[in-house]
Amino acid sequence: MIRNALIATAATATIASVFAPMASADPVIGTPPPCVSASDLAGPDFTVRKCGVSDVDQFRAGLENNGGAYCGPTSLYNVLHYWAHEKDAPVGWITTKVANLNPKDQADYGVITNSIGRIGVDAKYNGSTNLTNLRTAWTIATKPARDAGWTTTTGAVDTKNSPDFAGELAKKLNEGPLQLVYGRYKEGPTTGSLQRSGGHIVTVVSATGSFGGNTVQLKLADPGRAGDHGEGDYLKTQSAYEALDVTLTKKSIKQYVAVADDENTEVDESLQPGTYRTVTRWELTGPRYVGTTRPMVEAFNWFDMAK
């Protein structure tokens, strides 16, 4: 279950602390009820569900651009919440312990905002974050657990090189909640091509499907799709938890990849023609995911701990 751990050097940041103790495995501050844990990986089909995962908002006063690009750090906070509250893992930063924080308690709102900001620092936030740096942030946040005798590990699975992406997702989710990234794809320069125009990171809490299948149903804790987004004091309060239903469908797409400009040269490389490639992605659809672009799942981060 435990694989080679990624060791990273901890960055320094100051975060306020709270000391009020809270019981672990508290369903009140985890996945919205009703939630029944599932771990069925036998046979051709699978059903996996993790309860006790928080659904924390990314849009917060105090973060850059009110947290508009903090989906990565916020979804990782949801993962850490699970390990702290469901598995009693001592995770956090300096004197801030995730086990002592309740996202539904307004008194903890500021500390959680600071914690998300700390994750952003550790993940080298520069207007966005990526899965690689978020795994480094995980390793930093779980250092207190390793100091206490726990073993931690993390890794990633990409749709491009995974023959059974859905099956791998189910097996890794069985260890703990995942971070899943999808790109927002628009029409490319040629007919039938697609071009990435941005991305988003969410937390996976449930998966149902078949090994070797071409579709899988997920439930997500999405930090960017709060039901009260844009209403009242939404930047200063935690919204109600939700578990959003989506379907992933395996696709082979023709992707146009533009050339990025190298700031260290005098030439603007972005003016050069891009390239095309055929790549496997999993299209994400759901009632709350309707827009002008097509969400295409690209990869996920997985996490594991044991003592």
mmCIF file of C-alpha atoms in Angstrom:
data_model
loop_
_atom_site.group_PDB
_atom_site.id
_atom_site.type_symbol
_atom_site.label_atom_id
_atom_site.label_comp_id
_atom_site.label_asym_id
_atom_site.label_seq_id
_atom_site.Cartn_x
_atom_site.Cartn_y
_atom_site.Cartn_z
ATOM 1 C CA MET A 1 0.000 0.000 0.000
ATOM 2 C CA ILE A 2 2.802 2.366 0.857
ATOM 3 C CA ARG A 3 5.234 3.294 -1.896
ATOM 4 C CA ASN A 4 8.444 5.286 -2.023
ATOM 5 C CA ALA A 5 7.956 8.627 -0.296
ATOM 6 C CA LEU A 6 8.746 11.938 -1.936
ATOM 7 C CA ILE A 7 10.901 14.028 0.387
ATOM 8 C CA ALA A 8 10.783 17.796 0.067
ATOM 9 C CA THR A 9 12.317 20.693 1.974
ATOM 10 C CA ALA A 10 9.761 22.616 3.999
ATOM 11 C CA ALA A 11 9.160 26.264 3.223
ATOM 12 C CA THR A 12 8.726 28.727 6.042
ATOM 13 C CA ALA A 13 5.472 30.539 6.619
ATOM 14 C CA THR A 14 3.651 31.814 9.679
ATOM 15 C CA ILE A 15 0.083 30.703 10.309
ATOM 16 C CA ALA A 16 -2.181 31.393 13.251
ATOM 17 C CA SER A 17 -2.934 28.390 15.416
ATOM 18 C CA VAL A 18 -5.946 27.014 17.218
ATOM 19 C CA PHE A 19 -5.904 24.658 20.134
ATOM 20 C CA ALA A 20 -9.505 23.563 20.710
ATOM 21 C CA PRO A 21 -9.479 19.740 20.495
ATOM 22 C CA MET A 22 -11.902 17.988 18.181
ATOM 23 C CA ALA A 23 -12.815 14.328 17.944
ATOM 24 C CA SER A 24 -11.533 12.478 14.899
ATOM 25 C CA ALA A 25 -13.764 10.764 12.341
ATOM 26 C CA ASP A 26 -16.448 13.402 12.892
ATOM 27 C CA PRO A 27 -19.056 13.025 10.102
ATOM 28 C CA VAL A 28 -20.472 16.452 10.889
ATOM 29 C CA ILE A 29 -17.457 18.186 9.359
ATOM 30 C CA GLY A 30 -16.851 15.728 6.539
ATOM 31 C CA THR A 31 -18.630 14.602 3.392
ATOM 32 C CA PRO A 32 -22.297 15.660 3.394
ATOM 33 C CA PRO A 33 -24.730 13.016 4.663
ATOM 34 C CA PRO A 34 -25.890 10.506 3.751
ATOM 35 C CA CYS A 35 -22.456 9.002 3.177
ATOM 36 C CA VAL A 36 -21.715 5.298 3.442
ATOM 37 C CA SER A 37 -18.112 4.244 2.934
ATOM 38 C CA ALA A 38 -17.506 1.657 0.214
ATOM 39 C CA SER A 39 -14.466 -0.383 -0.761
ATOM 40 C CA ASP A 40 -15.480 -2.964 -3.361
ATOM 41 C CA LEU A 41 -12.695 -3.766 -5.828
ATOM 42 C CA ALA A 42 -13.497 -7.457 -6.342
ATOM 43 C CA GLY A 43 -14.663 -8.734 -9.692
ATOM 44 C CA PRO A 44 -15.037 -6.707 -12.905
ATOM 45 C CA ASP A 45 -16.780 -3.756 -11.255
ATOM 46 C CA PHE A 46 -15.762 -1.380 -8.489
ATOM 47 C CA THR A 47 -17.411 0.968 -6.002
ATOM 48 C CA VAL A 48 -15.256 3.131 -3.738
ATOM 49 C CA ARG A 49 -16.409 5.985 -1.522
ATOM 50 C CA LYS A 50 -14.581 7.984 1.108
ATOM 51 C CA CYS A 51 -16.575 9.702 3.848
ATOM 52 C CA GLY A 52 -15.235 12.495 6.025
ATOM 53 C CA VAL A 53 -13.704 14.559 3.196
ATOM 54 C CA SER A 54 -14.221 18.306 3.577
ATOM 55 C CA ASP A 55 -15.604 20.489 0.772
ATOM 56 C CA VAL A 56 -13.771 23.746 1.433
ATOM 57 C CA ASP A 57 -14.333 26.861 -0.708
ATOM 58 C CA GLN A 58 -11.445 28.335 -2.714
ATOM 59 C CA PHE A 59 -13.018 31.785 -3.152
ATOM 60 C CA ARG A 60 -11.910 33.668 -0.033
ATOM 61 C CA ALA A 61 -11.030 37.191 0.957
ATOM 62 C CA GLY A 62 -7.352 37.288 1.865
ATOM 63 C CA LEU A 63 -6.110 35.121 -1.006
ATOM 64 C CA GLU A 64 -4.775 36.577 -4.245
ATOM 65 C CA ASN A 65 -7.692 37.526 -6.527
ATOM 66 C CA ASN A 66 -10.010 36.261 -3.788
ATOM 67 C CA GLY A 67 -8.778 32.713 -4.381
ATOM 68 C CA GLY A 68 -9.843 32.562 -8.028
ATOM 69 C CA ALA A 69 -6.910 30.271 -8.922
ATOM 70 C CA TYR A 70 -6.529 28.445 -5.591
ATOM 71 C CA CYS A 71 -8.378 25.286 -6.600
ATOM 72 C CA GLY A 72 -5.196 23.214 -6.250
ATOM 73 C CA PRO A 73 -4.289 24.266 -2.688
ATOM 74 C CA THR A 74 -7.932 24.087 -1.578
ATOM 75 C CA SER A 75 -8.525 20.609 -2.979
ATOM 76 C CA LEU A 76 -5.344 19.463 -1.246
ATOM 77 C CA TYR A 77 -6.678 20.886 2.026
ATOM 78 C CA ASN A 78 -9.713 18.599 1.555
ATOM 79 C CA VAL A 79 -7.354 15.633 1.245
ATOM 80 C CA LEU A 80 -5.450 16.614 4.393
ATOM 81 C CA HIS A 81 -8.735 17.062 6.267
ATOM 82 C CA TYR A 82 -9.618 13.439 5.557
ATOM 83 C CA TRP A 83 -6.314 12.092 6.863
ATOM 84 C CA ALA A 84 -6.442 14.301 9.961
ATOM 85 C CA HIS A 85 -10.072 13.719 10.942
ATOM 86 C CA GLU A 86 -10.670 10.171 9.685
ATOM 87 C CA LYS A 87 -7.252 8.571 10.209
ATOM 88 C CA ASP A 88 -5.943 10.613 13.160
ATOM 89 C CA ALA A 89 -2.838 11.632 11.192
ATOM 90 C CA PRO A 90 -0.963 14.601 12.724
ATOM 91 C CA VAL A 91 -0.751 16.821 9.633
ATOM 92 C CA GLY A 92 -0.322 20.586 9.426
ATOM 93 C CA TRP A 93 2.226 23.373 9.693
ATOM 94 C CA ILE A 94 4.210 24.611 12.693
ATOM 95 C CA THR A 95 1.552 24.937 15.436
ATOM 96 C CA THR A 96 -1.460 24.666 13.104
ATOM 97 C CA LYS A 97 -2.989 21.184 13.192
ATOM 98 C CA VAL A 98 -5.644 20.276 10.613
ATOM 99 C CA ALA A 99 -7.301 17.969 13.165
ATOM 100 C CA ASN A 100 -8.112 21.018 15.299
ATOM 101 C CA LEU A 101 -9.886 22.879 12.497
ATOM 102 C CA ASN A 102 -13.549 22.667 11.569
ATOM 103 C CA PRO A 103 -14.303 24.233 8.155
ATOM 104 C CA LYS A 104 -17.947 24.650 9.206
ATOM 105 C CA ASP A 105 -16.983 26.713 12.246
ATOM 106 C CA GLN A 106 -16.782 30.405 11.333
ATOM 107 C CA ALA A 107 -14.192 30.872 14.094
ATOM 108 C CA ASP A 108 -11.775 28.697 12.079
ATOM 109 C CA TYR A 109 -12.404 30.380 8.735
ATOM 110 C CA GLY A 110 -9.397 32.701 8.878
ATOM 111 C CA VAL A 111 -6.966 29.978 9.962
ATOM 112 C CA ILE A 112 -8.160 27.696 7.160
ATOM 113 C CA THR A 113 -7.727 30.547 4.671
ATOM 114 C CA ASN A 114 -4.162 30.990 5.922
ATOM 115 C CA SER A 115 -3.602 27.237 5.653
ATOM 116 C CA ILE A 116 -4.724 27.256 2.026
ATOM 117 C CA GLY A 117 -2.355 30.170 1.450
ATOM 118 C CA ARG A 118 0.464 28.165 3.067
ATOM 119 C CA ILE A 119 -0.239 25.245 0.742
ATOM 120 C CA GLY A 120 -0.039 27.707 -2.133
ATOM 121 C CA VAL A 121 3.396 28.872 -0.969
ATOM 122 C CA ASP A 122 4.643 25.289 -0.661
ATOM 123 C CA ALA A 123 3.181 24.457 -4.091
ATOM 124 C CA LYS A 124 4.933 27.492 -5.642
ATOM 125 C CA TYR A 125 1.703 29.241 -6.561
ATOM 126 C CA ASN A 126 2.326 31.727 -9.389
ATOM 127 C CA GLY A 127 -1.197 32.422 -10.550
ATOM 128 C CA SER A 128 -1.836 28.682 -10.680
ATOM 129 C CA THR A 129 -0.487 25.411 -9.296
ATOM 130 C CA ASN A 130 0.319 22.031 -10.828
ATOM 131 C CA LEU A 131 0.024 18.455 -9.595
ATOM 132 C CA THR A 132 3.785 18.012 -9.197
ATOM 133 C CA ASN A 133 4.209 20.973 -6.855
ATOM 134 C CA LEU A 134 1.045 20.065 -4.968
ATOM 135 C CA ARG A 135 2.596 16.693 -4.159
ATOM 136 C CA THR A 136 5.534 18.611 -2.695
ATOM 137 C CA ALA A 137 3.092 20.653 -0.596
ATOM 138 C CA TRP A 138 1.543 17.369 0.636
ATOM 139 C CA THR A 139 4.966 16.115 1.710
ATOM 140 C CA ILE A 140 5.600 19.329 3.655
ATOM 141 C CA ALA A 141 2.195 19.235 5.387
ATOM 142 C CA THR A 142 2.662 15.589 6.380
ATOM 143 C CA LYS A 143 6.131 16.030 7.908
ATOM 144 C CA PRO A 144 4.665 16.069 11.460
ATOM 145 C CA ALA A 145 3.178 12.637 10.745
ATOM 146 C CA ARG A 146 6.516 11.230 9.570
ATOM 147 C CA ASP A 147 8.162 12.713 12.654
ATOM 148 C CA ALA A 148 5.592 10.759 14.683
ATOM 149 C CA GLY A 149 6.388 7.463 12.946
ATOM 150 C CA TRP A 150 4.018 7.527 9.978
ATOM 151 C CA THR A 151 5.020 6.625 6.428
ATOM 152 C CA THR A 152 3.676 8.848 3.657
ATOM 153 C CA THR A 153 3.786 8.615 -0.115
ATOM 154 C CA THR A 154 2.222 10.202 -3.168
ATOM 155 C CA GLY A 155 2.220 9.913 -6.934
ATOM 156 C CA ALA A 156 0.318 10.712 -10.110
ATOM 157 C CA VAL A 157 -1.478 8.844 -12.895
ATOM 158 C CA ASP A 158 -1.897 10.447 -16.348
ATOM 159 C CA THR A 159 -4.555 9.556 -18.896
ATOM 160 C CA LYS A 160 -1.926 9.457 -21.655
ATOM 161 C CA ASN A 161 -0.045 6.452 -20.320
ATOM 162 C CA SER A 162 -2.587 4.529 -18.237
ATOM 163 C CA PRO A 163 -4.274 1.632 -20.096
ATOM 164 C CA ASP A 164 -6.974 1.455 -17.390
ATOM 165 C CA PHE A 165 -7.276 4.985 -16.014
ATOM 166 C CA ALA A 166 -10.651 4.367 -14.348
ATOM 167 C CA GLY A 167 -9.411 1.201 -12.654
ATOM 168 C CA GLU A 168 -6.270 2.933 -11.393
ATOM 169 C CA LEU A 169 -8.391 5.803 -10.087
ATOM 170 C CA ALA A 170 -10.579 3.388 -8.119
ATOM 171 C CA LYS A 171 -7.610 1.551 -6.598
ATOM 172 C CA LYS A 172 -5.871 4.764 -5.545
ATOM 173 C CA LEU A 173 -9.109 6.262 -4.199
ATOM 174 C CA ASN A 174 -9.407 3.196 -1.996
ATOM 175 C CA GLU A 175 -6.284 4.443 -0.200
ATOM 176 C CA GLY A 176 -7.526 8.033 0.205
ATOM 177 C CA PRO A 177 -9.191 10.956 -1.579
ATOM 178 C CA LEU A 178 -7.595 12.121 -4.829
ATOM 179 C CA GLN A 179 -6.795 15.391 -6.549
ATOM 180 C CA LEU A 180 -8.065 15.324 -10.132
ATOM 181 C CA VAL A 181 -7.163 17.897 -12.796
ATOM 182 C CA TYR A 182 -9.127 18.597 -15.944
ATOM 183 C CA GLY A 183 -8.301 20.964 -18.765
ATOM 184 C CA ARG A 184 -10.819 23.326 -20.318
ATOM 185 C CA TYR A 185 -10.624 22.618 -24.029
ATOM 186 C CA LYS A 186 -11.891 24.911 -26.788
ATOM 187 C CA GLU A 187 -11.962 24.423 -30.562
ATOM 188 C CA GLY A 188 -8.491 24.324 -32.096
ATOM 189 C CA PRO A 189 -7.249 25.953 -35.316
ATOM 190 C CA THR A 190 -8.347 23.039 -37.538
ATOM 191 C CA THR A 191 -11.677 21.256 -37.749
ATOM 192 C CA GLY A 192 -12.011 18.579 -35.106
ATOM 193 C CA SER A 193 -9.008 19.731 -33.064
ATOM 194 C CA LEU A 194 -9.102 20.923 -29.454
ATOM 195 C CA GLN A 195 -6.850 23.367 -27.607
ATOM 196 C CA ARG A 196 -6.387 23.685 -23.846
ATOM 197 C CA SER A 197 -7.407 27.096 -22.526
ATOM 198 C CA GLY A 198 -7.120 26.579 -18.766
ATOM 199 C CA GLY A 199 -7.728 24.000 -16.080
ATOM 200 C CA HIS A 200 -9.245 23.194 -12.709
ATOM 201 C CA ILE A 201 -8.447 20.831 -9.808
ATOM 202 C CA VAL A 202 -11.052 19.054 -7.678
ATOM 203 C CA THR A 203 -11.163 16.399 -4.944
ATOM 204 C CA VAL A 204 -12.531 12.939 -5.800
ATOM 205 C CA VAL A 205 -14.528 11.239 -3.028
ATOM 206 C CA SER A 206 -16.342 8.443 -4.871
ATOM 207 C CA ALA A 207 -15.957 6.282 -8.002
ATOM 208 C CA THR A 208 -18.230 3.639 -9.539
ATOM 209 C CA GLY A 209 -17.470 1.758 -12.745
ATOM 210 C CA SER A 210 -15.778 -1.252 -14.294
ATOM 211 C CA PHE A 211 -12.139 -2.237 -14.669
ATOM 212 C CA GLY A 212 -11.152 -1.763 -18.284
ATOM 213 C CA GLY A 213 -14.308 0.274 -18.922
ATOM 214 C CA ASN A 214 -14.708 3.474 -20.908
ATOM 215 C CA THR A 215 -16.892 5.359 -18.425
ATOM 216 C CA VAL A 216 -16.804 5.986 -14.680
ATOM 217 C CA GLN A 217 -19.140 7.874 -12.332
ATOM 218 C CA LEU A 218 -17.532 10.138 -9.731
ATOM 219 C CA LYS A 219 -18.593 12.327 -6.836
ATOM 220 C CA LEU A 220 -16.494 15.448 -6.395
ATOM 221 C CA ALA A 221 -15.794 18.020 -3.727
ATOM 222 C CA ASP A 222 -15.276 20.983 -6.054
ATOM 223 C CA PRO A 223 -13.739 24.043 -4.359
ATOM 224 C CA GLY A 224 -14.902 26.329 -7.164
ATOM 225 C CA ARG A 225 -18.598 25.389 -7.422
ATOM 226 C CA ALA A 226 -20.177 26.395 -4.145
ATOM 227 C CA GLY A 227 -23.947 26.660 -4.259
ATOM 228 C CA ASP A 228 -23.878 30.211 -2.857
ATOM 229 C CA HIS A 229 -21.086 31.502 -5.121
ATOM 230 C CA GLY A 230 -21.428 35.240 -5.670
ATOM 231 C CA GLU A 231 -24.089 35.664 -3.001
ATOM 232 C CA GLY A 232 -23.838 37.754 0.173
ATOM 233 C CA ASP A 233 -20.625 37.277 2.164
ATOM 234 C CA TYR A 234 -19.537 34.219 0.171
ATOM 235 C CA LEU A 235 -15.892 35.379 0.328
ATOM 236 C CA LYS A 236 -16.012 35.361 4.132
ATOM 237 C CA THR A 237 -18.065 32.263 4.929
ATOM 238 C CA GLN A 238 -17.967 28.531 4.199
ATOM 239 C CA SER A 239 -20.752 27.269 1.923
ATOM 240 C CA ALA A 240 -22.738 24.087 2.523
ATOM 241 C CA TYR A 241 -20.913 20.888 1.579
ATOM 242 C CA GLU A 242 -21.900 19.173 -1.655
ATOM 243 C CA ALA A 243 -20.902 16.000 -3.503
ATOM 244 C CA LEU A 244 -21.250 16.759 -7.214
ATOM 245 C CA ASP A 245 -22.074 13.913 -9.616
ATOM 246 C CA VAL A 246 -20.102 13.670 -12.863
ATOM 247 C CA THR A 247 -19.398 11.075 -15.539
ATOM 248 C CA LEU A 248 -16.012 10.562 -17.186
ATOM 249 C CA THR A 249 -15.973 9.127 -20.715
ATOM 250 C CA LYS A 250 -12.801 7.961 -22.439
ATOM 251 C CA LYS A 251 -11.939 9.970 -25.564
ATOM 252 C CA SER A 252 -9.162 10.074 -28.137
ATOM 253 C CA ILE A 253 -8.714 13.706 -29.160
ATOM 254 C CA LYS A 254 -6.599 15.651 -31.630
ATOM 255 C CA GLN A 255 -4.963 18.296 -29.445
ATOM 256 C CA TYR A 256 -3.324 21.442 -30.744
ATOM 257 C CA VAL A 257 -0.363 22.489 -28.594
ATOM 258 C CA ALA A 258 0.741 26.099 -29.017
ATOM 259 C CA VAL A 259 4.397 27.083 -28.651
ATOM 260 C CA ALA A 260 5.135 28.900 -25.388
ATOM 261 C CA ASP A 261 7.259 32.026 -25.419
ATOM 262 C CA ASP A 262 10.662 31.772 -23.743
ATOM 263 C CA GLU A 263 11.141 34.963 -21.726
ATOM 264 C CA ASN A 264 14.925 34.466 -21.802
ATOM 265 C CA THR A 265 15.154 34.964 -25.557
ATOM 266 C CA GLU A 266 14.591 38.002 -27.765
ATOM 267 C CA VAL A 267 12.406 36.001 -30.141
ATOM 268 C CA ASP A 268 8.695 35.540 -29.439
ATOM 269 C CA GLU A 269 8.415 31.780 -29.837
ATOM 270 C CA SER A 270 4.626 31.951 -29.404
ATOM 271 C CA LEU A 271 4.404 33.258 -32.990
ATOM 272 C CA GLN A 272 5.671 29.942 -34.297
ATOM 273 C CA PRO A 273 3.122 27.352 -35.466
ATOM 274 C CA GLY A 274 2.073 24.821 -32.867
ATOM 275 C CA THR A 275 1.913 21.068 -33.158
ATOM 276 C CA TYR A 276 -0.825 18.452 -33.113
ATOM 277 C CA ARG A 277 -0.954 15.202 -31.187
ATOM 278 C CA THR A 278 -3.477 12.442 -30.615
ATOM 279 C CA VAL A 279 -3.947 11.918 -26.892
ATOM 280 C CA THR A 280 -6.299 10.007 -24.582
ATOM 281 C CA ARG A 281 -8.412 12.120 -22.236
ATOM 282 C CA TRP A 282 -11.575 11.459 -20.212
ATOM 283 C CA GLU A 283 -14.338 13.971 -20.885
ATOM 284 C CA LEU A 284 -16.124 15.179 -17.745
ATOM 285 C CA THR A 285 -19.855 15.862 -17.924
ATOM 286 C CA GLY A 286 -22.403 16.693 -15.254
ATOM 287 C CA PRO A 287 -25.297 19.022 -14.379
ATOM 288 C CA ARG A 288 -22.960 21.608 -12.822
ATOM 289 C CA TYR A 289 -20.331 21.391 -15.579
ATOM 290 C CA VAL A 290 -22.014 23.001 -18.577
ATOM 291 C CA GLY A 291 -20.168 25.802 -20.364
ATOM 292 C CA THR A 292 -18.449 26.984 -23.531
ATOM 293 C CA THR A 293 -15.461 24.640 -23.136
ATOM 294 C CA ARG A 294 -15.184 20.871 -22.791
ATOM 295 C CA PRO A 295 -13.681 19.583 -19.501
ATOM 296 C CA MET A 296 -11.143 16.864 -20.278
ATOM 297 C CA VAL A 297 -9.591 14.985 -17.340
ATOM 298 C CA GLU A 298 -5.825 14.732 -17.694
ATOM 299 C CA ALA A 299 -4.435 13.202 -14.491
ATOM 300 C CA PHE A 300 -4.846 12.738 -10.756
ATOM 301 C CA ASN A 301 -2.658 12.885 -7.654
ATOM 302 C CA TRP A 302 -2.957 10.038 -5.154
ATOM 303 C CA PHE A 303 -1.904 10.036 -1.492
ATOM 304 C CA ASP A 304 -1.296 7.363 1.127
ATOM 305 C CA MET A 305 -0.290 7.218 4.786
ATOM 306 C CA ALA A 306 0.213 4.461 7.334
ATOM 307 C CA LYS A 307 1.602 4.007 10.817
#
